[in-house]
């Protein structure tokens, strides 16, 4: 019997989106760097293959839109929890239209759609950390209080706490869930501070897995039938020290996923998919 | 205790007289006059009125007195001849209470009760009059009883908590009696109480002594299943009685999670205090209550009985349906489906139009067809589930909701932004709109207090933080602040303590309202319920009742009449109940009196506070651009840093230091210290948070003392050491009602408890309570300075303390070492204390202010200002710095909002350095025996009492030594006068000595030291 807040990490579907050529030049980025679209696409294909083929998720792949250079980062366009999907209002103006295709896809999956229509609200999905028991919403350049409030309204069952994001693009630029009650966190000072705040704000206890590199702290955790704990994490090539830490997770199926190109435009692993659980839902 | 009380009163009266405050003296006069003449009565009444009008005085008046107001007003028109009454009084005194005797008494009672009712409503003066005259007459006619009885009655009265609001006329008479007996002293609260006791001559004695009929009140209690339970309780019954009745009716054994609530005159829901009379709480004739879950068990599966879970379910269903417990569509549906399963059983496929069934029930605030369908769909999947199982499932899901068990209160942060404060099992949550913006777990909270409409929590410094911080919130009004405070106290006690703080035995040294949770804690109730040995009770599930409710008109299922049960029978148990009451309340007497003495000055103070607070707030706003930071209260309570600080100086530790002249208090401009061997205690106003004292030591020291308080109190009580102790008790009582403190301690080793006082019932004035617990535990080190109340209570029994006293005068240098020792001792002494708990900070609030608590930077910048001396951070009690830098006062900035905290680093740039000039004059009387210097002797008891008025702080240290078979009582009194202008030392000194002599004619003044400290200039760094 499905109940409230059970089955954290259970997913059946994933929504991804192609990489437009415009990504190379026009995608937003915090540092100047050249992106090789070909390599980026190759990486992305590998990523999608892991989700679909290796993990067996049903992958919905939305076509790239050249007018939306950042559209591959679907995570920012929607927050899905249970069978409710909140269509966000991305903080970057140029990305607002990314939600249209996302909304369509989510509707097709029969999710309850909640839209963020408030003109004053902004929210990027990358600022939303769902721990299984509650939400933490990073207040960043892309996400504001109002956006967080609307999220809280959409997911009334859960506590929604705000966490200031002082460095990095998103909250999840330096953290993510590594398992039920396990937060993977970067070791930078801002990351550690954010963790402290999260711990203080929470009624629940979280274990933490500290990795040397903030960017390496963005992983994808799943709990899949027949596979158990699965963790998609960056490769040793990129973050050798951090990978050593991941390798301590004995119970997890560890899947290194290369993300060398997309990271140049601030894309992390979680950014590239929206994960959905259709089965366990009530 | 009784005897003590009596003498206390007397002493106090004397003191008051000497103090010669206008109000009092007037009163005294009037009173004396009154005794002889009947007219006096009227005057007195007038006086009382005045008192009421003057807030200060009114505050001190016991509740019933206030209520008497109406009576007094009516009195002029009284039919009964005043003289008669007077006579009757006399008679009464002589005769003593006449218990039963004739049916007459009973009649009286009834009338009285009626009267009471009316009074409550404040209408019906006529009856009162009748009653009065009646009573008078009856008094005459009543057979005389022995004086003994009377005495006992008196005593009882003292101890009694009183509570006879309604017994107006008689009370008055009694008052007079009391006056007479009391030596014609001022009509202090105690006297009044006595009077009350007498009053009871007519009534209560009857009630007490024998079980007489009491007027029964019909109580209507709305139960969770939607039915009403009606029962009758004695009019004076306590909340507990009714609650037990209800639980009995419900067949509920795990009742500690529940409570009765009522709606007060401000339309606010309040919890009925089980330890107090119902009548005094509800303050109306509307005896309507609601049975509710008071503490939501975090894990309902740990409840022992299904019936308990069922009731919890009922509450939660209502919470969910009303929207109080928000949840998503899916959750609504899921919970609804379990409700359906529990109430109607398995889904019946054959049932025609099953949806009808569903839509008759209310599951959600906005229940849609879609939701009902979903509910039905889910219901199908629960097939085979028993009602108990369905309830369990319901609870398993409901308990995960983020707002489960969260009691929300509207508040504003420092910037006036609307927020919500949520009290729950884990602590205090801060919400802005739906977002959680901060959270303070119970273990993080050192102190909870309120003052007026401000609510403060003092936060334990984090691992990397050096300073505690205080966060303040503004509530709508003081009532809200108090209510929030009470809820916090109760929730903390229930969920975090192993046992509630036991009631204080001490009748003195109690300041203001000591409200504490009085029931069983969760830990206790779990133990208790594990012992429940009965077959699972059958209970009727009555969802149908709800249905009938929601549907207009068509009651599907009838409502069972719950009422009948306890209906008519006179409850014999009541008598015992009332007795208990009286005993409990006794403490209140003490409280009442002191208050009066404070009078006007206190009032002034509080106003002052307000002002200051405003200033502080403004100031803070400018200093820090902490957008989200909550209102920061300067030190916990007192908004007036300067005044308070100054006052603090008077606390023993501080004073000593000042004498050393090494430590300069910034704020102190002029300070005079007079050490006398006498005690005069002046009530101390509120909680002082600020300390000007040097960083490290004071906290420890004070703490120690406080810790010892308990012991001391007990001793005193046992030994009944006369005067001194009595006096103290009196003095310590003073409190402003508008504030209260509570120190959450997880492990309570020693406990003081609160005394339920009447003040709570008084109108808007609230009470203040303070807690001693904290102090005892050593867990809250830094608090001491901030808790004036505690300080005042401080007493010590340890030899070390004694030494300190003596040495304070002599060797000041050694002082710190001792303090250190003490600190250590304290630590070691307290078995409960773990290293972590040990006082870690020596941080005073102010220092913390300096440190600026910006959470972010603390680690990196250990050295901000003056922190050199602050060795805290880690629990290292022993390290008490001997080298303290000048104490400087800085603004206190607390960042309560995490966002702001991260963003902002604040450093105080301005460290005011104050130059002071000091001058010391010492007078020493020739001594027969070297008192302090002589042989050490054996310390019997020691206590410290602090009281304050606007610009005067009086600290009294009483030490009892046993020297060669003789017991010597040494009273050391420090008076700190602060002000901007010059003070006439001679006059002050003379006054002090005079007072001392008056108060303790049998003692001699041996030493006087005048110490003056003047602030010369202020610099900024």
mmCIF file of C-alpha atoms in Angstrom, chain A residues 163-168 171 174 185-198 214, chain B residues 902:
data_model
loop_
_atom_site.group_PDB
_atom_site.id
_atom_site.type_symbol
_atom_site.label_atom_id
_atom_site.label_comp_id
_atom_site.label_asym_id
_atom_site.label_seq_id
_atom_site.Cartn_x
_atom_site.Cartn_y
_atom_site.Cartn_z
ATOM 1 C CA UNK A 163 18.234 28.013 2.254
ATOM 2 C CA UNK A 164 20.298 30.916 1.041
ATOM 3 C CA UNK A 165 22.531 30.092 -1.870
ATOM 4 C CA UNK A 166 25.381 32.506 -1.812
ATOM 5 C CA UNK A 167 27.705 30.888 -4.217
ATOM 6 C CA UNK A 168 27.107 28.727 -7.158
ATOM 7 C CA UNK A 171 21.286 24.866 -4.400
ATOM 8 C CA UNK A 174 26.825 21.678 -4.442
ATOM 9 C CA UNK A 185 27.517 17.794 0.046
ATOM 10 C CA UNK A 186 30.511 19.656 -1.288
ATOM 11 C CA UNK A 187 33.221 20.660 1.083
ATOM 12 C CA UNK A 188 33.362 24.323 0.240
ATOM 13 C CA UNK A 189 32.451 26.713 2.932
ATOM 14 C CA UNK A 190 29.220 27.889 1.362
ATOM 15 C CA UNK A 191 28.186 24.310 0.841
ATOM 16 C CA UNK A 192 28.907 23.371 4.401
ATOM 17 C CA UNK A 193 27.098 26.379 5.650
ATOM 18 C CA UNK A 194 24.095 25.543 3.601
ATOM 19 C CA UNK A 195 24.151 22.043 4.984
ATOM 20 C CA UNK A 196 24.204 23.364 8.477
ATOM 21 C CA UNK A 197 21.228 25.469 7.787
ATOM 22 C CA UNK A 198 19.398 22.562 6.324
ATOM 23 C CA UNK A 214 31.238 20.868 -4.892
ATOM 24 C CA UNK B 902 24.931 33.856 6.023
#
